[in-house]
Coordinates of C-alpha atoms in Angstrom, one line a residue:
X1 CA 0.7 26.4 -26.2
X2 CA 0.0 22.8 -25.5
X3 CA 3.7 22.1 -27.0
X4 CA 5.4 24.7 -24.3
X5 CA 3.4 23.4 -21.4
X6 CA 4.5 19.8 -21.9
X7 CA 7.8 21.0 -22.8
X8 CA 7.8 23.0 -19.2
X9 CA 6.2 19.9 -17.5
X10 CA 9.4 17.9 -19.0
X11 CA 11.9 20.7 -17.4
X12 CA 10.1 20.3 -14.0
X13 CA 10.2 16.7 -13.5
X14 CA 13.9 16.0 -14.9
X15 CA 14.2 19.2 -11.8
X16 CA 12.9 17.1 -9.0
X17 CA 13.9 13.8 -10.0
X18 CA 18.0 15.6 -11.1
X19 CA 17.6 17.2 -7.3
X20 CA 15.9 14.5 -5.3
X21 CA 19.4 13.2 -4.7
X22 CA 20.3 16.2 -3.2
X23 CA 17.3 16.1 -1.2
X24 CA 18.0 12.7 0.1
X25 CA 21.9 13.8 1.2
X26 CA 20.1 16.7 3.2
X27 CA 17.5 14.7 4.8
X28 CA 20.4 12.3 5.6
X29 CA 21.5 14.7 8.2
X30 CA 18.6 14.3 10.8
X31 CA 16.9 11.1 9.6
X32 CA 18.4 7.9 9.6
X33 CA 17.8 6.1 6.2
X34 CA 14.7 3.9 7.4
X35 CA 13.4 7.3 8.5
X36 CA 13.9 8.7 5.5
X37 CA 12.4 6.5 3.4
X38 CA 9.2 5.8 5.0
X39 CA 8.7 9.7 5.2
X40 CA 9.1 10.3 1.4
X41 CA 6.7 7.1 1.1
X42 CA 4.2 8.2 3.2
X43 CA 4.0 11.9 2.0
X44 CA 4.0 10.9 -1.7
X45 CA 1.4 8.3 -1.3
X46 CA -1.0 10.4 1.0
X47 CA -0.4 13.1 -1.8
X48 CA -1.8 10.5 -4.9
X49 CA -4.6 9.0 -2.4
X50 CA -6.0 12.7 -2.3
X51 CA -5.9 13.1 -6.0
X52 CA -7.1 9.9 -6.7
X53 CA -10.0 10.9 -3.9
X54 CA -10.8 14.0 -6.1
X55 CA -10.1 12.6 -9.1
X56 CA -12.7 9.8 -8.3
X57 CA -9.9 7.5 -9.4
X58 CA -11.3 4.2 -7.9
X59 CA -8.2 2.0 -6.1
X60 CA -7.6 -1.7 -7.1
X61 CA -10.5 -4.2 -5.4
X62 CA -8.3 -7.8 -6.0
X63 CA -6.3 -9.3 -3.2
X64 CA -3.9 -10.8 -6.2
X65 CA -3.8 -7.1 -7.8
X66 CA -2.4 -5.7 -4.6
X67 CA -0.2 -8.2 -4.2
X68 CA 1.7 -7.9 -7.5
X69 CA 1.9 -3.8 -6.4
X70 CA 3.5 -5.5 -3.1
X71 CA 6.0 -6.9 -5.1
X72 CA 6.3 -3.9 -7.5
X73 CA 7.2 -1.3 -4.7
X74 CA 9.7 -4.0 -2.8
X75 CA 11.6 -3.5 -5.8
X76 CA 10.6 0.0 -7.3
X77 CA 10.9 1.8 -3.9
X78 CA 11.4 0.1 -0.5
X79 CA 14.7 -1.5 -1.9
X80 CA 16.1 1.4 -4.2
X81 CA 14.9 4.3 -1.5
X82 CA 16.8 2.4 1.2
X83 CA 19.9 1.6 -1.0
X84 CA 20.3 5.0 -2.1
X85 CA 19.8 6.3 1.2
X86 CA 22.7 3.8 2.8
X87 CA 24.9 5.0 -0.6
X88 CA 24.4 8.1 -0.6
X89 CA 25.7 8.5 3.4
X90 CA 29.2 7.7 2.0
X91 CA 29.1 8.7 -1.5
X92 CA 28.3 12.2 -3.3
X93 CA 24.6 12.8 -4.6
X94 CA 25.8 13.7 -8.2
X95 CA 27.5 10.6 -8.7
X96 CA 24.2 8.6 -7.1
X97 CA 22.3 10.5 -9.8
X98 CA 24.8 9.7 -12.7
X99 CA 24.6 5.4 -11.5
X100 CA 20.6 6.2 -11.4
X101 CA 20.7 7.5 -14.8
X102 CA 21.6 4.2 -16.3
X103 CA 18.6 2.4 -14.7
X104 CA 17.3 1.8 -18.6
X105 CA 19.9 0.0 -19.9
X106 CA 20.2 -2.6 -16.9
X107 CA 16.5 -2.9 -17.3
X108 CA 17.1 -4.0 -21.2
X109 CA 19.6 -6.6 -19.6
X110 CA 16.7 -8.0 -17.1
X111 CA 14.3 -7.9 -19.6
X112 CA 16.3 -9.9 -22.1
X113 CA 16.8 -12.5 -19.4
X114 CA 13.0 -12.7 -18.0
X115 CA 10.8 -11.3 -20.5
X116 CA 10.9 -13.9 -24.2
X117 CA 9.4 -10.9 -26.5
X118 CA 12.1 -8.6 -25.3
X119 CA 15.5 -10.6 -27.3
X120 CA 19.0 -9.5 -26.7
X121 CA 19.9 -7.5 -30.0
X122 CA 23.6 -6.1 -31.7
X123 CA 22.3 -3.0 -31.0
X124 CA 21.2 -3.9 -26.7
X125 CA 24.6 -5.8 -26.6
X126 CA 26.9 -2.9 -27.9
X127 CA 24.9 -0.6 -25.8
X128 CA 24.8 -2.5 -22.5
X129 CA 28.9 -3.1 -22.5
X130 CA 29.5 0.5 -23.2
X131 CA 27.4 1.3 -20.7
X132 CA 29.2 -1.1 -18.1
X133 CA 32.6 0.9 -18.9
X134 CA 30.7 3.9 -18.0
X135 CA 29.9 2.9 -14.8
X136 CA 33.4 1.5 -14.5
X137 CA 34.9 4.6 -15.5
X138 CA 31.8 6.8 -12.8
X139 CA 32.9 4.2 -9.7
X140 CA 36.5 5.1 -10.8
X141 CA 38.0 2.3 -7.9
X142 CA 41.5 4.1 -8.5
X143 CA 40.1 6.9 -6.7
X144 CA 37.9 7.8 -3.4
X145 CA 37.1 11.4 -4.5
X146 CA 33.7 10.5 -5.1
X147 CA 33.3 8.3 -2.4
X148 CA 33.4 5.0 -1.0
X149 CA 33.3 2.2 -3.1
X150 CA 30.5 0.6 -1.2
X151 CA 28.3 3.7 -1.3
X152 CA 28.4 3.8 -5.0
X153 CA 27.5 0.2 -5.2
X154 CA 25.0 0.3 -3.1
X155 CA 23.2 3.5 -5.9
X156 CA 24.0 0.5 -8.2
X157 CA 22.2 -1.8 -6.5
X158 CA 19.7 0.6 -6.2
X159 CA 19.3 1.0 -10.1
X160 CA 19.4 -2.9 -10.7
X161 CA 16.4 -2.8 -8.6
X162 CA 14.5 0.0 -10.3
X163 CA 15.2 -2.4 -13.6
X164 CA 13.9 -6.1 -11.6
X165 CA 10.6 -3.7 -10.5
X166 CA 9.8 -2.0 -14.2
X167 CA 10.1 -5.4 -15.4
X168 CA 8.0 -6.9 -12.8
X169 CA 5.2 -4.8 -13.5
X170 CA 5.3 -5.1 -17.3
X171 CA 5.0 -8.8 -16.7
X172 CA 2.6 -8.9 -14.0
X173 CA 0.9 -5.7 -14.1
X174 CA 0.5 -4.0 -17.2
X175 CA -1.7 -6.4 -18.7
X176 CA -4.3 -5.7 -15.7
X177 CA -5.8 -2.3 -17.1
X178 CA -5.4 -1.0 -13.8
X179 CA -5.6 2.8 -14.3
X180 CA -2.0 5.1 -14.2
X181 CA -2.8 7.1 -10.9
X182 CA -4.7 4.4 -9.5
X183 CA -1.9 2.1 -9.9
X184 CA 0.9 4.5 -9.0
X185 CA -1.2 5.4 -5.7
X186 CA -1.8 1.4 -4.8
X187 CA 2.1 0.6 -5.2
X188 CA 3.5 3.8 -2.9
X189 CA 0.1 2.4 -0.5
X190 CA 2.2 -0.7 -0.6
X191 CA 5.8 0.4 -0.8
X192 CA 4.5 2.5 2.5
X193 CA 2.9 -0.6 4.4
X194 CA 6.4 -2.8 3.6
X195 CA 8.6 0.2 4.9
X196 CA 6.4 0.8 8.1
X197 CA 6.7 -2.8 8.9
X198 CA 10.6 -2.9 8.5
X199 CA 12.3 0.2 9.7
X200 CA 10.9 -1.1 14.0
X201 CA 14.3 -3.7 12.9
X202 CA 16.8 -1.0 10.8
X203 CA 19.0 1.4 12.2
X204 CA 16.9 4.1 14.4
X205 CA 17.5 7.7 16.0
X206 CA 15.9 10.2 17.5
X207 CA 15.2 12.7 14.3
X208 CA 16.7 15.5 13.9
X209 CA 14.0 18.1 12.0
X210 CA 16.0 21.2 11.7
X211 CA 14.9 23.5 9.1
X212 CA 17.1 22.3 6.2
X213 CA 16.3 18.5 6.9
X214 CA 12.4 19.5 7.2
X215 CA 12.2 21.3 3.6
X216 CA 14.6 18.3 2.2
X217 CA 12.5 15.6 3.3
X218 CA 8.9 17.7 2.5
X219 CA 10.5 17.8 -0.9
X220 CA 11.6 14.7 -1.3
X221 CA 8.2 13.0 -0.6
X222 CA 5.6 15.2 -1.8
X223 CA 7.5 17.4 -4.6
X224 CA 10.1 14.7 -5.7
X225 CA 7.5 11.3 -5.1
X226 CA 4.2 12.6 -5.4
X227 CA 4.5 15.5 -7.5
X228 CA 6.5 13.6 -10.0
X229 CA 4.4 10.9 -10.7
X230 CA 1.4 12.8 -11.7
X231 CA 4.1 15.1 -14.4
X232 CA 5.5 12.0 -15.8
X233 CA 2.1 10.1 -16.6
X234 CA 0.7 13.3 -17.9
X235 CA 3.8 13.8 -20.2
X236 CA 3.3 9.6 -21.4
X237 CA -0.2 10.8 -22.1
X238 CA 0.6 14.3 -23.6
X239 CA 3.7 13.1 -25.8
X240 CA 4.5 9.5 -25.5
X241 CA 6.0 6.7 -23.3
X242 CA 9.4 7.3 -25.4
X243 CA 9.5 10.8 -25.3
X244 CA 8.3 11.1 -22.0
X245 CA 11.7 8.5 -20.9
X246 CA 14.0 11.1 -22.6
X247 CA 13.8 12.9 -19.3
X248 CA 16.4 9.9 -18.2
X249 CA 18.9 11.9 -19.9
X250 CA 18.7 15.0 -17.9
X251 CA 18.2 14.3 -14.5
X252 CA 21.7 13.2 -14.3
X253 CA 22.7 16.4 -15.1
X254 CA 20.6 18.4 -12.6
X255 CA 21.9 15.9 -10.0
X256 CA 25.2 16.9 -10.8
X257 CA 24.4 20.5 -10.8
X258 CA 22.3 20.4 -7.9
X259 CA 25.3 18.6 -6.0
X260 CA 27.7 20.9 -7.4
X261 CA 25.8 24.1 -6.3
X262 CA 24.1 22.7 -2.6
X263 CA 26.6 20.5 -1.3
X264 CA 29.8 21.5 -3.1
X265 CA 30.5 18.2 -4.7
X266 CA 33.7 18.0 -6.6
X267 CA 33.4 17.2 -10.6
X268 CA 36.2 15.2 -11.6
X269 CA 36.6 14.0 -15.0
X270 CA 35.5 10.0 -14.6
X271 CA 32.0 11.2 -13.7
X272 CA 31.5 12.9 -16.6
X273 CA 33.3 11.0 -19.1
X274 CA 31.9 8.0 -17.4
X275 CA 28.5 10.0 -17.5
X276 CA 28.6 10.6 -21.1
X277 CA 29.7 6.6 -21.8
X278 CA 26.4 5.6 -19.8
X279 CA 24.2 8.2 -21.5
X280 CA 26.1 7.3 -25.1
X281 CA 25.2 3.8 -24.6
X282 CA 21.8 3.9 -23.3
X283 CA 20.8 6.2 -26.1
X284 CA 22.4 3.8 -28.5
X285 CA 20.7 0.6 -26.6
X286 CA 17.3 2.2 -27.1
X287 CA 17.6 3.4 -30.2
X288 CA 16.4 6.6 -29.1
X289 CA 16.6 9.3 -31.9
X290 CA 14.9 6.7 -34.1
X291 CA 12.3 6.2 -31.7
X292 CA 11.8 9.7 -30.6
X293 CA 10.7 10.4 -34.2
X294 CA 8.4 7.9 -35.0
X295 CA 6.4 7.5 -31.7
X296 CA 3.5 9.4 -31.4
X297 CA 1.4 10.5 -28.0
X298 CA -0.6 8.1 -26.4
X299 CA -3.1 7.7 -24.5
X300 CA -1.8 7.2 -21.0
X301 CA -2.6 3.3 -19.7
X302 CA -1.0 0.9 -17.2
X303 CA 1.5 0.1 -19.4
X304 CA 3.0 3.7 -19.1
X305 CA 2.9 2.6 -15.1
X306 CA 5.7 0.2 -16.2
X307 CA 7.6 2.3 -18.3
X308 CA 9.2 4.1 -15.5
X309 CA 7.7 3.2 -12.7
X310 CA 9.7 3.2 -9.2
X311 CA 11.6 6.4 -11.0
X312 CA 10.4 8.6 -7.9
X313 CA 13.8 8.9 -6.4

């Protein structure tokens, strides 16, 4: 019983992160990306502050502490949120998903640079360049089907960012014992605080909150950045950090299929060739069916918190 429940806990997360892109082109149409973001930030932190609460999950006390989690969610989710958001207003939410799906192996390539325990391998290097032709082959700059270059770099930037933050708080963080839901909650507090102060100097207009933009942004923040959070630490806890990050290889499919079914999206043959390369080389990189078969559960700690961290969409 415990098996199927994690197994549907696995389905429902790789479902809201796959369709927060979706959510994010939706919302697009009555928020401006500023907007946007600090919604899903505040609504996703106010949900894990109210767990915590009831959990009697006790928050960080250290000035230092909170200011590493200010630095974590600058570049796990003020920079990503707003970089997608920007992309994805000129580019298709299935193709953001896909260049979000190989987050891991650019975090391998920042963790080889600033981390000495984590050494570039045969086995990283083969992986990393095959996943750069994927990406070549996803941003397909023969063709605008998919949209504009610049959108699709800036869902690049966004995952190069995701990789600078889970590396950040493996190197800063992780070794503070600072609980998973206590730790999640403190860097969305933070990633909150940073957005609130900026957007008064980013693009604004008055929203729009029609029906479709109100359920897209309610789901982004609470279902796809709150919700999500607590399934993926109680997955790490229930079957394993390195299980638990298989779910990288699903969501871009949902986010394909999500696009495909809500917003039309067109499925040409670079983004899932180029798709496939990026999943390929990842899973090569990692070494993943090797390590899916030798890792067993564990306990959920703060080091899960840098494992995927900033993966809230």
């Amino acid at each position: 019983m415990k098996n199927y429940a994690s197994l549907a806990r696995f389905i429902l997360l790789a479902v809201l992160w796959g369709s927060s892109f979706t959510f994010i082109k939706v919302s697009l149409h009555g928020l401006t990306p500023s907007q946007l973001v600090l919604s899903r930030l505040f609504m996703g932190a106010l949900l894990l502050v109210v767990i915590a609460a009831v959990s009697k999950v006790a928050l960080p006390r250290s000035g230092e502490v909170w200011g590493h989690y200010a630095g974590a969610a600058l570049f796990g989710n003020v920079i990503p949120f707003l970089l997608l958001s920007y992309g994805e207003k000129t580019t298709g939410a299935g193709i953001a998903g896909v260049l979000i799906g190989g987050t891991p192996l650019l975090t391998l390539t920042v963790a080889a640079l600033a981390l000495p325990e984590e050494r570039a391998t045969r086995r990283k290097a083969i992986g990393l360049v095959a996943g750069f032709v994927g990406v070549v082959l996803l941003i397909g700059p023969w063709s605008e089907r998919l949209g504009s270059a610049s959108g699709q770099l800036a869902c690049l930037g966004a995952a190069l960012s995701y990789a600078i933050g889970f590396v950040y708080v493996r190197k800063f963080l992780s070794p503070r014992g600072v609980k998973p839901l206590a730790g999640a909650a403190s860097q969305l507090i933070a990633a909150t605080v940073i957005q609130a102060a900026v957007t008064p100097f980013l693009e604004w207009d008055t929203p729009n909150f029609t029906g479709r933009v109100t359920a897209g942004i309610v789901a982004l923040g609470l279902l796809s950045t709150g919700l999500a959070y607590i399934l993926y630490f109680r997955l790490i806890n229930d079957m394993g950090a390195v299980t638990a990050s298989a779910v990288n290889y699903v969501v871009p499919v949902v986010a394909v299929v999500a696009g495909v079914l809500v917003l039309n999206e067109p499925v040409t043959w670079n983004l899932v060739v180029g798709g496939l390369v990026v999943l390929i080389g990842m899973g090569y990189a990692e070494n993943r069916v090797k390590g899916l078969h030798k890792e067993p559960p564990v306990p959920a700690r703060s080091e899960s918190t840098g494992a995927r961290i900033g993966n809230t969409r």
